[in-house]
Short mmCIF file of C-alpha atoms in Angstrom, two decimals:
data_model
loop_
_atom_site.label_atom_id
_atom_site.label_comp_id
_atom_site.label_asym_id
_atom_site.label_seq_id
_atom_site.Cartn_x
_atom_site.Cartn_y
_atom_site.Cartn_z
CA MET A 27 -13.01 13.64 114.71
CA ASN A 28 -12.26 13.64 118.42
CA ILE A 29 -14.04 10.58 119.83
CA VAL A 30 -14.37 9.30 123.39
CA VAL A 31 -14.90 5.56 123.77
CA LEU A 32 -16.65 5.01 127.08
CA CYS A 33 -15.77 1.71 128.73
CA GLY A 34 -15.71 -0.31 131.94
CA GLY A 35 -18.24 0.68 134.56
CA ILE A 36 -19.63 -1.36 137.42
CA SER A 37 -21.90 -3.90 135.71
CA THR A 38 -21.39 -7.65 135.61
CA GLU A 39 -20.43 -7.12 131.95
CA ARG A 40 -17.48 -4.86 132.77
CA GLU A 41 -14.94 -7.21 131.18
CA ILE A 42 -16.92 -7.46 127.93
CA SER A 43 -17.10 -3.68 127.83
CA LEU A 44 -13.31 -3.42 128.14
CA ARG A 45 -12.88 -5.88 125.26
CA THR A 46 -15.43 -4.07 123.10
CA SER A 47 -13.95 -0.65 123.79
CA THR A 48 -10.35 -1.68 123.15
CA LYS A 49 -11.26 -3.04 119.73
CA VAL A 50 -13.44 -0.05 118.86
CA SER A 51 -10.73 2.41 119.97
CA ASN A 52 -8.05 0.74 117.85
CA ALA A 53 -10.40 0.57 114.86
CA LEU A 54 -11.36 4.24 115.06
CA ARG A 55 -7.72 5.30 115.39
CA SER A 56 -6.81 3.15 112.37
CA ILE A 57 -9.12 5.21 110.15
CA GLY A 58 -7.79 8.56 111.30
CA HIS A 59 -9.84 9.56 114.35
CA HIS A 60 -8.36 10.93 117.58
CA VAL A 61 -9.53 8.65 120.37
CA VAL A 62 -9.69 8.73 124.15
CA MET A 63 -10.76 5.51 125.89
CA ILE A 64 -11.92 6.15 129.45
CA ASP A 65 -13.52 4.08 132.19
CA ILE A 66 -16.84 5.72 133.08
CA PHE A 67 -16.48 4.72 136.74
CA PHE A 68 -12.80 5.31 137.51
CA GLY A 69 -12.17 8.16 135.10
CA GLU A 70 -8.72 9.77 135.09
CA GLU A 71 -6.95 11.94 137.66
CA GLU A 72 -5.66 14.21 134.88
CA MET A 73 -7.69 15.38 131.89
CA PRO A 74 -6.98 13.05 128.93
CA SER A 75 -6.05 14.49 125.55
CA PHE A 76 -6.80 13.37 122.00
CA ASP A 77 -3.14 12.87 121.17
CA ASN A 78 -3.37 9.27 119.89
CA SER A 79 -0.38 8.13 121.94
CA ILE A 80 -2.18 5.76 124.31
CA ASP A 81 -1.82 1.98 124.03
CA PHE A 82 -5.49 0.97 124.41
CA SER A 83 -4.75 -2.63 125.37
CA GLN A 84 -2.45 -1.42 128.12
CA LYS A 85 -5.06 1.10 129.25
CA ALA A 86 -7.68 -1.67 129.45
CA ASP A 87 -5.30 -3.73 131.60
CA GLU A 88 -4.82 -0.74 133.92
CA TYR A 89 -8.58 -0.52 134.34
CA ARG A 90 -8.84 -4.29 134.92
CA ALA A 91 -6.31 -3.97 137.72
CA LYS A 92 -8.81 -1.75 139.54
CA ASP A 93 -11.67 -4.27 139.45
CA ASN A 94 -11.21 -5.22 143.10
CA LEU A 95 -11.55 -1.55 144.13
CA ILE A 96 -15.21 -1.46 143.11
CA THR A 97 -17.17 -1.42 146.38
CA ASP A 98 -20.62 -0.26 147.39
CA GLU A 99 -19.00 2.59 149.33
CA LEU A 100 -16.98 3.78 146.32
CA ILE A 101 -20.01 3.46 144.03
CA GLU A 102 -22.04 5.67 146.37
CA LYS A 103 -19.20 8.20 146.57
CA THR A 104 -18.37 8.28 142.84
CA GLY A 105 -21.84 8.19 141.34
CA LEU A 106 -22.38 7.59 137.65
CA PHE A 107 -19.28 9.36 136.31
CA GLY A 108 -15.69 9.19 137.53
CA LYS A 109 -13.25 12.08 137.55
CA ASN A 110 -12.92 14.03 134.27
CA VAL A 111 -15.30 11.71 132.40
CA LEU A 112 -18.00 14.27 131.65
CA GLU A 113 -15.37 16.93 130.98
CA ILE A 114 -13.60 14.92 128.26
CA CYS A 115 -16.93 13.78 126.79
CA LYS A 116 -17.98 17.41 126.40
CA LYS A 117 -14.78 18.08 124.41
CA SER A 118 -15.49 15.24 121.97
CA ASP A 119 -17.37 15.32 118.70
CA ILE A 120 -19.21 12.18 119.78
CA VAL A 121 -18.99 9.48 122.48
CA PHE A 122 -18.93 5.88 121.33
CA ILE A 123 -20.69 4.04 124.16
CA GLY A 124 -18.78 0.78 124.64
CA LEU A 125 -20.61 -0.03 127.87
CA HIS A 126 -22.79 -3.07 128.51
CA GLY A 127 -25.29 -3.69 131.27
CA LYS A 128 -26.04 -1.54 134.33
CA ASN A 129 -25.18 2.16 134.19
CA GLY A 130 -24.45 2.07 130.50
CA GLU A 131 -27.01 0.13 128.54
CA ASP A 132 -29.99 1.02 130.73
CA GLY A 133 -30.49 4.62 129.58
CA LYS A 134 -28.90 6.42 132.54
CA VAL A 135 -25.79 7.54 130.68
CA GLN A 136 -27.86 8.49 127.64
CA ALA A 137 -30.17 10.64 129.78
CA ALA A 138 -27.21 12.38 131.41
CA PHE A 139 -25.63 13.05 128.01
CA ASP A 140 -28.89 14.47 126.66
CA LYS A 141 -28.98 16.87 129.60
CA GLU A 142 -25.37 17.94 129.01
CA GLY A 143 -25.72 18.22 125.23
CA ILE A 144 -23.21 15.41 124.58
CA LYS A 145 -23.61 13.42 121.37
CA TYR A 146 -23.41 9.64 121.66
CA THR A 147 -23.82 6.42 119.66
CA GLY A 148 -26.81 4.13 119.83
CA SER A 149 -30.39 4.40 121.00
CA ASP A 150 -31.90 7.07 123.26
CA SER A 151 -32.43 6.81 127.00
CA LYS A 152 -36.07 5.69 126.97
CA SER A 153 -35.67 2.85 124.47
CA SER A 154 -32.44 1.74 126.15
CA ALA A 155 -34.22 1.49 129.50
CA ILE A 156 -37.02 -0.61 128.01
CA ALA A 157 -34.64 -2.92 126.15
CA MET A 158 -32.53 -3.41 129.28
CA SER A 159 -35.55 -4.77 131.16
CA LYS A 160 -36.62 -8.14 129.76
CA ALA A 161 -39.90 -7.80 131.64
CA GLU A 162 -40.68 -4.36 130.18
CA THR A 163 -39.60 -5.46 126.72
CA LYS A 164 -41.93 -8.44 126.89
CA ALA A 165 -44.83 -6.23 127.97
CA VAL A 166 -44.27 -3.94 124.98
CA VAL A 167 -43.47 -6.54 122.32
CA ALA A 168 -45.38 -9.76 123.16
CA PRO A 169 -48.80 -8.38 122.12
CA HIS A 170 -47.40 -7.90 118.59
CA ILE A 171 -44.64 -10.50 118.08
CA LEU A 172 -44.60 -14.14 119.23
CA MET A 173 -42.46 -14.59 122.35
CA PRO A 174 -42.24 -17.47 124.87
CA LYS A 175 -44.94 -17.43 127.53
CA GLY A 176 -43.67 -16.36 130.92
CA ILE A 177 -44.20 -14.69 134.27
CA VAL A 178 -42.33 -12.00 136.18
CA LEU A 179 -41.25 -12.71 139.77
CA ASN A 180 -40.06 -10.06 142.20
CA LYS A 181 -37.77 -10.64 145.13
CA GLY A 182 -39.92 -11.52 148.11
CA ASP A 183 -42.76 -13.10 146.14
CA LYS A 184 -44.06 -16.10 148.09
CA GLU A 185 -46.72 -17.55 145.82
CA TYR A 186 -46.13 -18.60 142.25
CA ILE A 187 -46.73 -21.57 140.01
CA ILE A 188 -44.06 -22.82 137.63
CA LYS A 189 -43.88 -25.76 135.29
CA ALA A 190 -40.54 -27.40 134.51
CA PRO A 191 -38.64 -27.39 132.29
CA CYS A 192 -38.38 -23.62 132.10
CA VAL A 193 -35.86 -20.84 131.59
CA ILE A 194 -35.09 -18.36 134.34
CA LYS A 195 -33.22 -15.11 133.74
CA PRO A 196 -32.59 -11.78 135.50
CA SER A 197 -34.83 -9.09 134.02
CA ASN A 198 -31.99 -6.57 133.80
CA GLY A 199 -28.82 -8.10 132.49
CA GLY A 200 -26.96 -9.33 129.46
CA SER A 201 -24.26 -11.67 128.17
CA SER A 202 -26.46 -14.57 129.34
CA LEU A 203 -25.31 -13.99 132.92
CA GLY A 204 -27.72 -15.65 135.32
CA VAL A 205 -29.70 -17.35 132.56
CA MET A 206 -30.47 -20.95 133.57
CA ILE A 207 -32.44 -23.85 132.18
CA VAL A 208 -34.34 -25.45 135.05
CA LYS A 209 -35.23 -29.06 134.31
CA THR A 210 -37.11 -29.96 137.47
CA GLU A 211 -39.31 -28.11 139.95
CA GLU A 212 -36.86 -29.07 142.69
CA GLU A 213 -34.11 -27.09 140.95
CA PHE A 214 -36.23 -23.98 140.63
CA GLY A 215 -35.91 -22.61 144.17
CA LYS A 216 -32.11 -22.73 144.08
CA ALA A 217 -32.02 -21.17 140.60
CA LEU A 218 -34.36 -18.38 141.67
CA GLU A 219 -32.23 -17.60 144.72
CA GLU A 220 -29.15 -17.45 142.51
CA ASP A 221 -30.78 -15.12 139.98
CA PHE A 222 -31.96 -12.71 142.67
CA LYS A 223 -28.26 -12.05 143.28
CA PHE A 224 -28.20 -10.42 139.83
CA ASP A 225 -31.51 -8.56 139.94
CA ASP A 226 -34.60 -8.05 142.11
CA THR A 227 -36.83 -8.96 139.17
CA VAL A 228 -36.66 -12.30 137.38
CA LEU A 229 -38.35 -13.54 134.22
CA VAL A 230 -39.48 -17.18 134.09
CA GLU A 231 -40.34 -18.48 130.62
CA GLU A 232 -41.47 -21.74 129.09
CA PHE A 233 -38.59 -23.83 127.76
CA ILE A 234 -38.64 -23.99 123.99
CA GLU A 235 -36.32 -26.34 122.18
CA GLY A 236 -34.99 -24.82 118.99
CA ARG A 237 -32.12 -23.40 117.02
CA GLU A 238 -30.55 -20.28 118.50
CA LEU A 239 -30.45 -17.38 116.05
CA THR A 240 -29.70 -13.70 116.29
CA GLN A 241 -30.05 -10.80 113.87
CA ALA A 242 -28.61 -7.31 113.85
CA VAL A 243 -30.47 -4.28 112.59
CA ILE A 244 -28.31 -1.35 111.50
CA ASP A 245 -29.90 1.89 110.31
CA GLY A 246 -33.26 0.15 109.98
CA VAL A 247 -31.90 -2.68 107.79
CA ALA A 248 -31.88 -6.30 108.99
CA TYR A 249 -28.53 -8.02 108.40
CA PRO A 250 -27.80 -11.71 107.66
CA PRO A 251 -28.57 -13.60 110.88
CA VAL A 252 -26.19 -15.85 112.79
CA GLU A 253 -26.98 -19.35 114.01
CA ILE A 254 -25.28 -20.13 117.32
CA CYS A 255 -24.34 -23.75 117.98
CA PRO A 256 -22.68 -24.20 121.40
CA ASP A 257 -20.00 -26.89 121.38
CA GLU A 258 -20.36 -27.60 125.09
CA ASP A 259 -23.33 -27.78 127.47
CA GLU A 260 -26.75 -27.16 125.96
CA TRP A 261 -26.99 -23.49 125.17
CA TYR A 262 -25.26 -20.18 124.60
CA ASP A 263 -24.24 -19.25 128.15
CA TYR A 264 -21.63 -16.70 129.22
CA ILE A 265 -18.71 -19.16 128.95
CA ASN A 266 -19.71 -20.41 125.51
CA LYS A 267 -20.42 -16.87 124.36
CA TYR A 268 -17.03 -15.29 125.09
CA ASN A 269 -14.52 -18.12 125.17
CA GLY A 270 -14.90 -19.43 121.65
CA LYS A 271 -16.81 -22.56 122.65
CA THR A 272 -19.42 -22.17 119.93
CA THR A 273 -19.81 -22.72 116.23
CA GLU A 274 -21.34 -19.62 114.68
CA ILE A 275 -22.76 -19.85 111.19
CA CYS A 276 -23.24 -16.59 109.30
CA PRO A 277 -25.36 -16.30 107.29
CA ALA A 278 -27.56 -18.82 109.10
CA GLN A 279 -28.75 -21.64 106.89
CA ILE A 280 -32.50 -21.10 107.14
CA PRO A 281 -35.32 -21.08 104.55
CA GLU A 282 -35.91 -17.83 102.71
CA SER A 283 -39.38 -17.63 104.19
CA VAL A 284 -37.97 -17.77 107.73
CA LEU A 285 -35.33 -15.18 106.85
CA ALA A 286 -37.99 -12.84 105.53
CA GLU A 287 -40.15 -13.35 108.65
CA MET A 288 -37.19 -12.78 110.97
CA SER A 289 -36.05 -9.64 109.15
CA GLU A 290 -39.53 -8.16 109.33
CA LYS A 291 -39.84 -9.02 113.02
CA SER A 292 -36.40 -7.65 113.91
CA VAL A 293 -37.20 -4.23 112.45
CA LYS A 294 -40.68 -4.26 114.00
CA PHE A 295 -39.27 -5.30 117.39
CA GLY A 296 -36.91 -2.33 117.33
CA ASN A 297 -39.67 0.06 116.29
CA LEU A 298 -41.93 -1.14 119.11
CA VAL A 299 -39.23 -0.53 121.70
CA GLY A 300 -37.96 2.63 119.99
CA LEU A 301 -34.45 1.39 119.27
CA SER A 302 -32.29 3.06 116.62
CA VAL A 303 -28.83 3.14 115.03
CA TYR A 304 -27.87 -0.50 115.74
CA TYR A 305 -29.22 -3.31 117.89
CA ARG A 306 -29.63 -7.08 117.92
CA ILE A 307 -32.64 -9.36 118.39
CA ASP A 308 -32.33 -12.97 119.62
CA TYR A 309 -34.59 -15.82 118.46
CA LEU A 310 -35.42 -19.50 118.79
CA LEU A 311 -36.53 -21.45 115.71
CA THR A 312 -38.37 -24.70 116.43
CA LYS A 313 -38.38 -27.82 114.26
CA ASP A 314 -41.84 -26.99 112.93
CA GLY A 315 -40.60 -23.55 111.76
CA THR A 316 -42.11 -21.44 114.54
CA LEU A 317 -40.00 -18.37 115.26
CA TYR A 318 -39.93 -17.01 118.82
CA ALA A 319 -38.38 -13.61 119.56
CA LEU A 320 -36.54 -13.56 122.88
CA GLU A 321 -35.04 -10.16 123.65
CA ALA A 322 -33.25 -7.08 122.34
CA ASN A 323 -29.70 -5.92 122.90
CA SER A 324 -29.48 -2.14 122.51
CA LEU A 325 -25.66 -2.02 122.69
CA PRO A 326 -24.45 -5.31 121.19
CA GLY A 327 -20.94 -6.48 121.95
CA MET A 328 -18.17 -5.52 119.55
CA THR A 329 -15.47 -7.94 120.75
CA ASP A 330 -13.42 -10.36 118.65
CA THR A 331 -16.14 -13.00 119.06
CA SER A 332 -19.19 -10.73 118.86
CA LEU A 333 -22.02 -11.32 116.44
CA VAL A 334 -22.82 -7.92 114.92
CA PRO A 335 -19.34 -7.58 113.34
CA GLN A 336 -19.82 -11.05 111.81
CA GLU A 337 -23.12 -10.02 110.27
CA ALA A 338 -21.61 -6.82 108.91
CA ALA A 339 -18.70 -8.78 107.43
CA ALA A 340 -21.20 -11.03 105.65
CA VAL A 341 -22.33 -8.03 103.60
CA GLY A 342 -18.80 -6.74 103.01
CA ILE A 343 -18.44 -4.23 105.88
CA ASN A 344 -15.17 -4.60 107.77
CA TYR A 345 -14.79 -3.78 111.45
CA PRO A 346 -13.39 -0.22 111.19
CA ASP A 347 -16.01 0.68 108.59
CA LEU A 348 -18.72 -0.74 110.87
CA CYS A 349 -17.56 1.53 113.70
CA GLU A 350 -17.51 4.49 111.32
CA LYS A 351 -21.00 3.59 110.08
CA ILE A 352 -22.35 3.50 113.65
CA ILE A 353 -20.93 6.96 114.28
CA GLU A 354 -22.31 8.39 111.03
CA ILE A 355 -25.80 7.03 111.73
CA SER A 356 -25.68 8.28 115.33
CA LEU A 357 -24.69 11.79 114.28
CA ARG A 358 -27.80 12.02 112.11
CA LYS A 359 -29.87 12.19 115.29
CA TYR A 360 -28.40 15.63 115.97
CA ASN A 361 -28.77 17.19 112.51
#
């Protein structure tokens, strides 16, 4: 097949997208597909071709070299798609969306592709938009699945009551960027100001001490979960997540009863939000065995250190076959 791997973009997770897309592109080529990897924001001056001659790692470095060119003025001028992006996507059999965060994981690209008749991997625009917003996800899921108690604060709010310790996180974001554990009420104001740099809406939740777990769902089937044990600091922040400073145990060593509960909740969580193809749900497991669902990731990372490939490997699915499986499941939406 002719496949476009869509990468880069303007979100705070741009670098993770480049890593994901490079690995996906190489994997798809290795099993016989013709692949074009293109930055959704910068695009290409000349129309790319599916000739399989591009060095994807070199291409990713070329896109990284343009990071400092991303300005508000250029974003306003360029819009959602850079030059020749839509054109090459229309020539593909399917687009593998390797984007994370804003203008990629939030449903905008999916909605544009639906309008243009372009096939793509992953969930649809509506479910992607809900999953991208932690506040909206909580509103949909919390009545049905146990989640930490919390409140939503908007930029400019003057009156609110918080109780430390608590967790503060941007409503729209991923890769744990902007997520902070606030231990005292004095720290809260500074943390809130910092998080409003990421998003105009912030979620404040009760702090729950527990084991960090995550579980992928692929084609409606819950996979063996991963336990995440950060080696530094106290939790799975951006640095620990992508720089190998964690111990990740897959399958997680948890009781069968907890595994069964988690698997049921992961599938139900996805159904409530409307997610499909593949996604990941994050959890906290307390000492007394209480399982709290935290959030959904509609386009999980596919880097060298990402969790979904680990879960797939635990059931005997290697990385190229995982990419192929995601494409096959996605194409079913259009039959």
